[in-house]
Amino acid sequence: MRSVCLLFLLIGATLAACHAEDGPVKPSLTLQGTITHAQNHHYVRVPFQVPAGVYRITVVFHYTGKDEHTTLDLGIFDPQRFRGASGGNKARFTISETDATPSYLPGPVIAGRWVLLIAVPNIRPAVISHYQADIFFDRKPEIESFSDGPLRPNPGWYRGDLHMHTAHSDGSCPSQSGSQVPCPVFVTAEAAVRRGLDFIAITDHNTTSQYEALRELQPYFDRLLFIPGREITTFQGHANLFGTTRFLDYRVGTAAVPDMNTVALEAHRLGAIISINHPNAPTGEVCLGCGWKPQPPVDLHLFSAIEAVNGGAMRGPYSGVSYWEDQLARGYRITGIGGSDNHHGDWPVSHPDSVGSPTTVVYAQNLSVPSILDGIRAGHVFIDLTGSRNRMLEMSAAANNGPVSIMGDALRAPADSQMSITVHVAGCAGSTLKISVDSPNHLAFPSRIIAQDEETLHFTWSSDGKRHWLLPQVNMAAGDLELLGNPIYVNYPAIHPKREE
Ligand SMILES: [Zn+2]
Ligand SMILES: [Zn+2]
C-alpha cells in the first residue's frame, strides 16, 4: 500500500488529495474542501491530475449542510473539453471510452489536468459545507458492470439470454409508422422482462457503442442485469465476449490479429470470457463467417463455453450440441450454454425465436456480472430450450458419501466406489430424463419417464476409477430436447484438464 496526501489552498477551499494504489475499494484520489457563503452563486474549480493509462474515471461526491438547504452542483472538464454536468441530481458518476453516466460524455480518459466544477446555487450565511469527492481510476482490465453491486444478493439459479442484437448492429423492429428500423436497446430489454429473465447480454457485432445505452438503462431495469457483451464476428467464425467494454481487435487474418487464438488470449487479458457461437452453422453468402472454421484450429482451453443451443438452430443439423459433445469426448471441460441470437426485440414471447429462446440458467452466488460469469466458467449451467420461467434440471453426485459435486464440477470417484447421483427436475411431467456417459449414445442408466411436475430421482453408479463425464438431459414426449445440463466430470483434474489428442 502506498499513500501520498497533499494539502493545498485553492479559491478559499482547503483540499486534501490522497493517492492510494491499493485496490478498487479505496479511491485513487480524494478531494476535500469547504464551501462558505462567500462562494454563493460562484463556480468553484477543483483541479486534479489524471495519470496516463486510465480507462475509466468514477467520481463519488458527498457534502454537508443539505439540511440547511446548501446545494452544490457538479460538472467536469477534461484537459481539452467539457465532459458533462449533472447539477445536484447525481452523487456518483462514471466516464469511460465507451460509456458514461447520463449527464456525462463518454470518450477517452485523457491524462492531464481535469477540473471538477462545483457550482453553488445556495449556501446560507454562516453555514460551512464540507465536501469530499472520491475519485477512482480504473487502469487494469477487470470484469465490468453497469450496476454498482449485485441486483439480488442471494445464491440461486438465474435465467438469462446470452446472445442478441439491437440497433447497434443488425437488430431491427417496426418504427411508429411501421418501417423496419434499427431497434433501440430498450425494446430488447423489455422483451427480456416479458420473458421473466434475470440477466441478458446484448452482443452486437464487434462494436462497443451499445454500452452507452446499457449504462443509461441499467438503473431503470433494476431487476434485469446487463452483462457487457459483444459478438466477435470474423471471417473464420463468431465468438461471444462477456464482461468487458474495452475494444478487442476482431480483424482475424491481419498482422495485428493473426488467428483466433490471439482473440481468445486478448479476451483473457481483458479479464473477460469468450464462448464459441453456433459452431455448426453453415458459412456461405447468407451468413458470412457463421461456421466455426478457425485457421489454425484454436486451443479450446482458452474458451470458457460453447453455444450448444443457438435460437436460430435449436434442433436439427445446425444445432451446436453435437459439436459441444465432441469436444467433451476429446477431453475438454467446457461449458455448454445457449443464446437466442434474436435480431427482433419486438417479437412476442410466443414467437419461437424471441428473446429468451433458449434461456441459459446459471447457478450464481448473486445476480451480478462477476458471479454470473463465474457460474458459466464453472459449468453450473443448464439450458432451457423452452425458455420457461420454472423448468429446472439439477444434478448432484457424491462418491462413498464424500463431498457433493454439482453440474460442471469435478468429482473424485476411486475404482469400485459407489457414486450416488441425485437429479431434480421441475416442470417436465411426461418428459424423459436421460443421463449419458462419455457419449450421447451411451446411457449411464435406462431412460426414466418423469411422472410428477416436481420430481427428485436417485441413481447409483459404480466407478471404475477412470475419467468419465455424466451429462443429464430431458426430452419431451415427442423426443425434442427440452432441458440440457452440463456434465459432472468424474476423475478429472480439479481445475484444468490435460488435453487429450
Ligand atoms: Zn453469429
Ligand atoms: Zn449473433
XYZ file of C-alpha atoms and ligand atoms in Angstrom:
503
model
C 0.000 0.000 0.000
C 1.308 3.447 -0.878
C -0.402 6.667 0.079
C 0.541 10.280 -0.540
C -1.536 13.160 0.811
C -1.023 16.716 -0.312
C -2.593 19.762 1.242
C -3.072 22.907 -0.765
C -5.207 26.029 -0.935
C -7.448 26.977 -3.817
C -10.056 29.742 -4.029
C -10.741 29.620 -0.335
C -11.179 25.865 -0.251
C -8.776 23.595 1.594
C -8.150 20.457 -0.403
C -6.524 17.235 0.568
C -5.530 14.999 -2.316
C -4.762 11.433 -1.259
C -3.455 8.898 -3.681
C -3.583 5.205 -2.895
C -2.667 2.215 -5.035
C -4.305 -0.474 -3.002
C -7.178 -1.883 -4.992
C -10.522 -0.839 -6.312
C -12.282 -0.297 -2.989
C -10.236 2.699 -1.897
C -10.334 5.811 -4.062
C -7.316 6.656 -6.168
C -7.687 10.260 -5.150
C -9.738 12.137 -2.570
C -10.539 15.832 -2.927
C -11.842 17.574 0.189
C -12.685 21.153 0.952
C -15.128 23.641 2.426
C -17.656 25.984 0.852
C -18.937 29.098 2.637
C -21.410 31.865 1.843
C -18.547 33.778 0.199
C -18.832 31.299 -2.695
C -22.626 31.540 -3.050
C -23.536 31.823 -6.744
C -19.934 31.131 -7.707
C -18.227 28.268 -9.528
C -15.510 26.575 -7.514
C -12.850 24.897 -9.644
C -11.219 21.840 -8.103
C -8.369 20.671 -10.334
C -6.852 17.231 -10.133
C -4.356 15.221 -12.113
C -5.327 12.145 -14.124
C -2.347 9.877 -14.839
C -1.728 8.139 -18.143
C -3.315 4.753 -18.796
C -6.688 5.341 -17.097
C -9.613 3.677 -18.881
C -12.440 4.801 -16.602
C -12.852 7.557 -14.056
C -15.565 7.395 -11.385
C -16.435 10.246 -9.010
C -18.397 9.864 -5.760
C -19.372 13.182 -4.190
C -20.679 13.972 -0.703
C -21.210 17.241 1.160
C -22.681 18.504 4.409
C -25.304 21.162 5.039
C -28.171 19.750 2.957
C -30.473 20.086 5.952
C -29.703 23.820 5.879
C -30.549 23.954 2.160
C -26.957 24.039 0.962
C -26.835 22.893 -2.666
C -23.659 22.008 -4.555
C -23.928 21.120 -8.256
C -21.376 19.128 -10.251
C -19.728 19.340 -13.632
C -16.397 18.174 -15.021
C -13.885 19.233 -17.679
C -11.004 17.169 -19.076
C -7.795 18.890 -20.272
C -9.459 19.646 -23.605
C -13.214 19.929 -23.253
C -16.408 19.880 -21.229
C -17.325 16.298 -20.167
C -20.762 16.880 -18.657
C -22.723 18.312 -15.749
C -25.338 16.745 -13.526
C -26.438 19.623 -11.312
C -27.391 18.294 -7.932
C -29.018 15.107 -9.188
C -26.141 12.586 -9.143
C -23.805 11.883 -6.254
C -21.869 9.369 -8.351
C -20.889 9.279 -11.997
C -18.530 7.390 -14.263
C -16.862 8.202 -17.583
C -15.018 5.795 -19.889
C -14.119 5.474 -23.520
C -17.370 3.661 -24.345
C -19.958 4.781 -21.807
C -20.756 7.361 -19.184
C -23.444 8.036 -16.624
C -26.241 10.057 -18.253
C -25.346 13.786 -17.953
C -21.747 12.895 -18.885
C -19.950 12.307 -22.183
C -18.090 9.069 -22.969
C -14.691 9.248 -24.601
C -11.047 8.573 -23.841
C -9.938 9.485 -20.324
C -7.177 11.891 -21.270
C -4.174 12.200 -18.971
C -3.547 15.649 -17.523
C -5.321 18.312 -15.524
C -9.036 17.772 -15.099
C -11.327 20.148 -13.212
C -14.252 19.175 -11.054
C -16.582 22.153 -11.180
C -18.704 22.801 -8.093
C -21.472 25.311 -8.748
C -23.011 26.848 -5.623
C -26.695 27.773 -6.183
C -27.365 28.207 -2.478
C -25.487 28.351 0.818
C -26.756 30.404 3.721
C -24.627 32.959 5.614
C -22.685 31.355 8.485
C -23.040 27.860 7.017
C -19.867 25.917 6.259
C -20.295 22.945 3.934
C -17.620 20.241 3.871
C -17.388 18.307 0.645
C -15.484 15.208 -0.412
C -15.007 13.826 -3.909
C -13.622 10.294 -4.056
C -12.124 9.657 -7.466
C -11.438 6.154 -8.772
C -9.143 5.427 -11.705
C -9.650 2.057 -13.440
C -6.472 1.006 -15.138
C -6.127 -2.753 -15.015
C -8.753 -4.625 -17.023
C -11.295 -6.459 -14.899
C -14.896 -7.651 -15.151
C -17.085 -4.595 -15.698
C -20.701 -3.908 -14.701
C -23.290 -1.222 -15.316
C -24.610 -1.572 -11.764
C -22.800 -0.624 -8.564
C -23.447 -4.008 -6.957
C -25.494 -7.207 -7.267
C -29.129 -6.699 -8.288
C -30.013 -9.590 -5.980
C -27.804 -10.732 -3.106
C -28.809 -14.359 -2.745
C -27.305 -17.501 -4.322
C -29.603 -19.256 -6.767
C -30.448 -20.227 -10.322
C -30.701 -17.159 -12.551
C -32.240 -17.191 -16.039
C -30.843 -15.237 -18.959
C -30.157 -14.838 -22.643
C -26.522 -14.520 -23.717
C -26.867 -13.618 -27.388
C -28.947 -10.901 -29.082
C -28.676 -7.951 -31.448
C -30.060 -4.411 -31.459
C -29.741 -1.155 -33.405
C -26.037 -1.232 -32.571
C -25.652 -3.959 -35.187
C -28.292 -5.678 -37.320
C -31.272 -5.832 -34.942
C -34.459 -4.292 -36.317
C -38.100 -3.720 -35.406
C -41.052 -1.685 -36.735
C -40.997 2.087 -36.233
C -44.100 4.089 -35.209
C -45.174 4.167 -38.839
C -44.332 0.515 -39.476
C -40.966 0.735 -41.241
C -38.268 -1.708 -40.167
C -35.666 0.418 -38.393
C -32.610 -0.231 -36.216
C -34.188 -1.434 -32.977
C -33.368 0.512 -29.785
C -31.787 -1.420 -26.933
C -34.718 -0.820 -24.564
C -37.018 -2.871 -26.848
C -34.817 -5.924 -26.290
C -34.628 -5.181 -22.547
C -38.419 -5.058 -22.359
C -38.627 -8.371 -24.249
C -36.350 -9.903 -21.616
C -38.643 -8.596 -18.875
C -41.663 -10.118 -20.642
C -39.809 -13.451 -20.665
C -39.054 -13.112 -16.937
C -35.272 -13.151 -17.395
C -32.794 -12.129 -14.704
C -29.874 -11.206 -16.991
C -29.071 -10.529 -20.630
C -26.003 -9.883 -22.725
C -26.602 -7.667 -25.755
C -23.997 -8.972 -28.201
C -23.888 -6.617 -31.158
C -21.270 -7.420 -33.781
C -17.761 -6.154 -32.944
C -18.838 -2.680 -31.854
C -18.769 -1.134 -28.381
C -21.410 1.544 -28.946
C -24.196 -0.367 -27.134
C -22.612 0.145 -23.713
C -23.673 3.795 -23.529
C -27.329 2.729 -23.856
C -26.869 -0.033 -21.275
C -25.273 2.387 -18.819
C -28.413 4.548 -19.079
C -30.888 1.650 -18.920
C -29.413 -0.373 -16.024
C -30.770 1.806 -13.159
C -34.262 1.649 -14.716
C -34.087 -2.131 -15.263
C -33.095 -2.842 -11.682
C -34.266 -6.468 -11.831
C -32.562 -7.274 -15.147
C -28.772 -7.458 -15.091
C -26.962 -6.282 -18.218
C -23.736 -8.180 -18.890
C -21.324 -6.317 -21.178
C -21.309 -8.487 -24.315
C -20.179 -8.434 -27.917
C -20.170 -10.900 -30.806
C -16.630 -11.059 -32.122
C -17.510 -11.571 -35.754
C -14.739 -12.742 -38.060
C -14.382 -14.414 -41.439
C -13.453 -17.634 -39.603
C -16.280 -17.842 -37.094
C -18.139 -15.961 -34.360
C -17.471 -15.911 -30.623
C -19.207 -14.048 -27.812
C -17.142 -11.938 -25.448
C -18.587 -11.280 -21.979
C -17.524 -8.971 -19.149
C -15.620 -6.100 -20.767
C -16.456 -2.848 -22.532
C -12.917 -2.433 -23.830
C -12.170 -2.700 -27.536
C -10.971 -6.075 -28.760
C -9.453 -6.259 -32.218
C -11.595 -8.645 -34.264
C -9.658 -8.438 -37.551
C -8.539 -12.070 -37.620
C -6.191 -12.718 -40.525
C -4.374 -9.375 -40.290
C -0.896 -8.747 -38.941
C -2.350 -7.448 -35.678
C -4.622 -10.461 -35.149
C -3.085 -13.432 -36.937
C -5.558 -16.016 -35.666
C -8.470 -16.761 -33.350
C -6.151 -17.801 -30.520
C -4.930 -14.194 -30.459
C -8.540 -13.074 -29.936
C -9.014 -15.538 -27.079
C -5.749 -14.526 -25.400
C -6.739 -10.869 -25.642
C -10.130 -11.693 -24.082
C -8.266 -13.232 -21.134
C -6.008 -10.192 -20.849
C -9.128 -8.023 -20.617
C -10.456 -10.187 -17.772
C -13.363 -11.337 -19.952
C -14.565 -14.754 -21.027
C -15.112 -15.954 -24.563
C -17.521 -18.533 -25.971
C -17.731 -20.156 -29.428
C -21.006 -19.291 -31.199
C -23.210 -21.522 -33.387
C -20.271 -23.808 -34.245
C -22.243 -25.995 -36.655
C -23.808 -23.122 -38.604
C -23.050 -23.191 -42.312
C -20.902 -20.488 -43.862
C -22.000 -19.030 -47.159
C -23.389 -15.945 -48.777
C -26.404 -15.994 -46.459
C -24.224 -15.821 -43.376
C -20.578 -14.970 -43.909
C -18.191 -16.480 -41.433
C -21.003 -18.023 -39.387
C -19.482 -21.501 -39.320
C -16.625 -22.150 -36.916
C -13.574 -22.613 -39.162
C -10.611 -21.011 -37.377
C -7.224 -21.419 -39.071
C -5.197 -22.764 -37.392
C -7.618 -24.590 -35.061
C -7.978 -22.893 -31.700
C -6.670 -24.040 -28.359
C -10.010 -24.836 -26.730
C -8.524 -24.383 -23.267
C -8.759 -20.649 -23.979
C -12.552 -20.805 -24.387
C -14.884 -20.971 -21.393
C -18.042 -22.010 -23.217
C -19.629 -23.218 -26.426
C -23.042 -22.059 -27.610
C -24.510 -25.553 -27.816
C -28.009 -24.193 -28.454
C -28.491 -21.177 -30.720
C -32.024 -19.832 -31.205
C -31.650 -19.953 -34.972
C -30.824 -23.684 -34.881
C -32.355 -25.137 -31.733
C -32.515 -28.591 -33.251
C -31.560 -30.285 -36.491
C -28.271 -30.474 -38.377
C -27.088 -26.974 -37.458
C -27.526 -27.445 -33.704
C -24.257 -26.977 -31.829
C -24.962 -29.741 -29.306
C -23.020 -32.375 -31.275
C -20.006 -30.061 -31.637
C -20.022 -29.422 -27.890
C -20.342 -33.120 -27.070
C -17.491 -33.888 -29.487
C -15.251 -31.523 -27.505
C -16.321 -33.166 -24.233
C -15.439 -36.524 -25.799
C -11.990 -35.141 -26.693
C -11.432 -34.451 -23.006
C -12.182 -30.726 -22.827
C -14.051 -29.374 -19.868
C -16.019 -26.554 -21.438
C -19.433 -25.199 -20.513
C -22.437 -25.645 -22.803
C -24.592 -22.507 -22.952
C -27.443 -21.161 -25.079
C -28.337 -17.885 -26.767
C -31.348 -16.755 -28.767
C -29.356 -14.723 -31.356
C -32.525 -12.644 -31.517
C -32.482 -9.768 -34.044
C -36.064 -8.561 -33.421
C -36.594 -7.361 -29.868
C -40.280 -6.677 -30.537
C -41.167 -10.323 -31.151
C -43.580 -11.620 -28.505
C -42.730 -14.459 -26.124
C -44.913 -16.758 -28.245
C -42.569 -16.319 -31.237
C -40.193 -19.303 -31.458
C -37.136 -17.076 -31.985
C -37.905 -14.375 -29.411
C -35.588 -13.154 -26.663
C -35.014 -15.919 -24.104
C -35.488 -18.787 -26.550
C -33.454 -20.647 -25.424
C -32.770 -19.496 -21.876
C -29.442 -20.202 -20.175
C -29.902 -20.887 -16.461
C -26.855 -20.266 -14.252
C -26.291 -21.077 -10.591
C -24.571 -17.991 -9.201
C -23.684 -16.616 -5.775
C -25.717 -13.488 -6.545
C -27.126 -11.586 -9.517
C -24.035 -9.667 -10.616
C -21.810 -9.769 -13.678
C -18.809 -11.384 -11.906
C -20.980 -14.054 -10.272
C -22.913 -14.975 -13.420
C -19.651 -15.249 -15.359
C -18.115 -17.324 -12.547
C -21.132 -19.648 -12.775
C -20.643 -20.015 -16.529
C -16.903 -20.692 -16.139
C -17.695 -23.326 -13.509
C -20.273 -25.041 -15.726
C -23.048 -24.528 -13.170
C -25.461 -24.201 -16.061
C -28.388 -25.816 -17.817
C -30.151 -24.712 -20.984
C -33.940 -24.440 -21.101
C -34.871 -24.784 -24.779
C -38.476 -23.858 -23.952
C -37.486 -20.549 -22.338
C -39.777 -21.209 -19.374
C -39.791 -19.444 -16.027
C -39.999 -22.646 -13.997
C -38.344 -25.670 -15.598
C -35.419 -26.994 -13.558
C -32.666 -29.539 -14.091
C -30.226 -30.081 -11.245
C -27.828 -32.974 -10.828
C -25.502 -33.644 -7.915
C -23.289 -36.579 -7.078
C -21.061 -37.888 -4.303
C -18.728 -40.900 -4.145
C -18.759 -43.053 -0.992
C -20.696 -40.279 0.789
C -17.868 -37.810 0.142
C -18.178 -34.166 -0.946
C -21.117 -33.302 -3.196
C -20.443 -32.083 -6.726
C -22.945 -30.357 -8.986
C -23.042 -29.994 -12.771
C -19.786 -28.515 -14.012
C -17.750 -29.786 -11.046
C -15.086 -32.469 -10.978
C -15.670 -35.461 -8.699
C -13.100 -37.944 -7.425
C -14.505 -41.493 -7.501
C -11.896 -44.255 -6.975
C -12.300 -47.652 -8.637
C -15.137 -49.694 -7.142
C -16.574 -46.704 -5.288
C -20.316 -46.191 -5.456
C -21.485 -42.824 -6.722
C -24.882 -41.663 -5.546
C -26.461 -39.346 -8.088
C -29.468 -37.127 -7.431
C -31.403 -35.392 -10.197
C -34.087 -32.803 -9.529
C -36.417 -31.973 -12.409
C -39.301 -29.499 -12.342
C -41.927 -28.561 -14.898
C -41.314 -31.607 -17.081
C -44.050 -34.132 -16.251
C -44.399 -36.647 -19.095
C -40.889 -35.973 -20.406
C -37.918 -38.347 -20.311
C -34.704 -37.988 -18.318
C -31.506 -39.347 -19.843
C -28.052 -39.381 -18.275
C -25.373 -40.147 -20.828
C -21.816 -41.127 -20.057
C -18.922 -40.158 -22.368
C -21.170 -40.083 -25.441
C -24.747 -39.046 -26.207
C -25.279 -42.588 -27.485
C -24.238 -44.284 -24.270
C -26.657 -44.008 -21.355
C -25.455 -44.476 -17.793
C -28.952 -45.688 -16.809
C -32.107 -46.598 -18.701
C -34.208 -43.530 -19.557
C -36.790 -42.568 -16.962
C -40.218 -41.085 -17.618
C -40.786 -38.117 -15.312
C -44.162 -38.617 -13.673
C -44.548 -35.566 -11.457
C -44.246 -31.849 -12.042
C -41.620 -31.788 -9.303
C -39.501 -34.907 -9.064
C -36.252 -35.999 -7.442
C -34.660 -39.175 -8.787
C -31.808 -41.188 -7.276
C -29.292 -43.405 -9.055
C -26.242 -45.372 -8.016
C -23.300 -45.715 -10.379
C -20.161 -47.814 -9.906
C -16.945 -46.046 -10.758
C -14.090 -47.835 -12.497
C -11.691 -45.142 -11.298
C -11.225 -43.779 -14.833
C -12.221 -40.470 -16.314
C -15.849 -40.037 -17.430
C -18.384 -37.269 -17.939
C -22.010 -37.731 -16.965
C -24.472 -35.448 -18.731
C -28.196 -35.110 -17.924
C -30.853 -34.010 -20.381
C -34.636 -34.009 -20.587
C -36.526 -34.741 -23.789
C -40.192 -34.021 -24.418
C -42.563 -36.904 -25.062
C -42.210 -36.293 -28.814
C -38.440 -36.577 -28.481
C -37.353 -32.935 -28.801
C -34.677 -31.718 -26.435
C -36.273 -29.741 -23.592
C -33.503 -29.193 -20.998
C -29.767 -29.776 -21.435
C -27.461 -29.855 -18.421
C -23.704 -29.725 -18.055
C -21.569 -32.708 -17.078
C -20.245 -33.792 -13.757
C -16.635 -34.658 -14.571
C -15.621 -37.884 -12.823
C -11.915 -38.269 -12.031
C -10.932 -35.168 -13.980
C -8.249 -32.890 -12.546
C -9.814 -30.316 -10.266
C -9.098 -27.301 -12.456
C -7.585 -27.597 -15.927
C -7.835 -30.965 -17.634
C -4.940 -32.099 -19.774
C -5.664 -32.039 -23.460
C -6.438 -35.447 -24.937
C -5.450 -35.780 -28.567
Zn -23.089 -15.106 -35.153
Zn -25.416 -13.178 -33.354
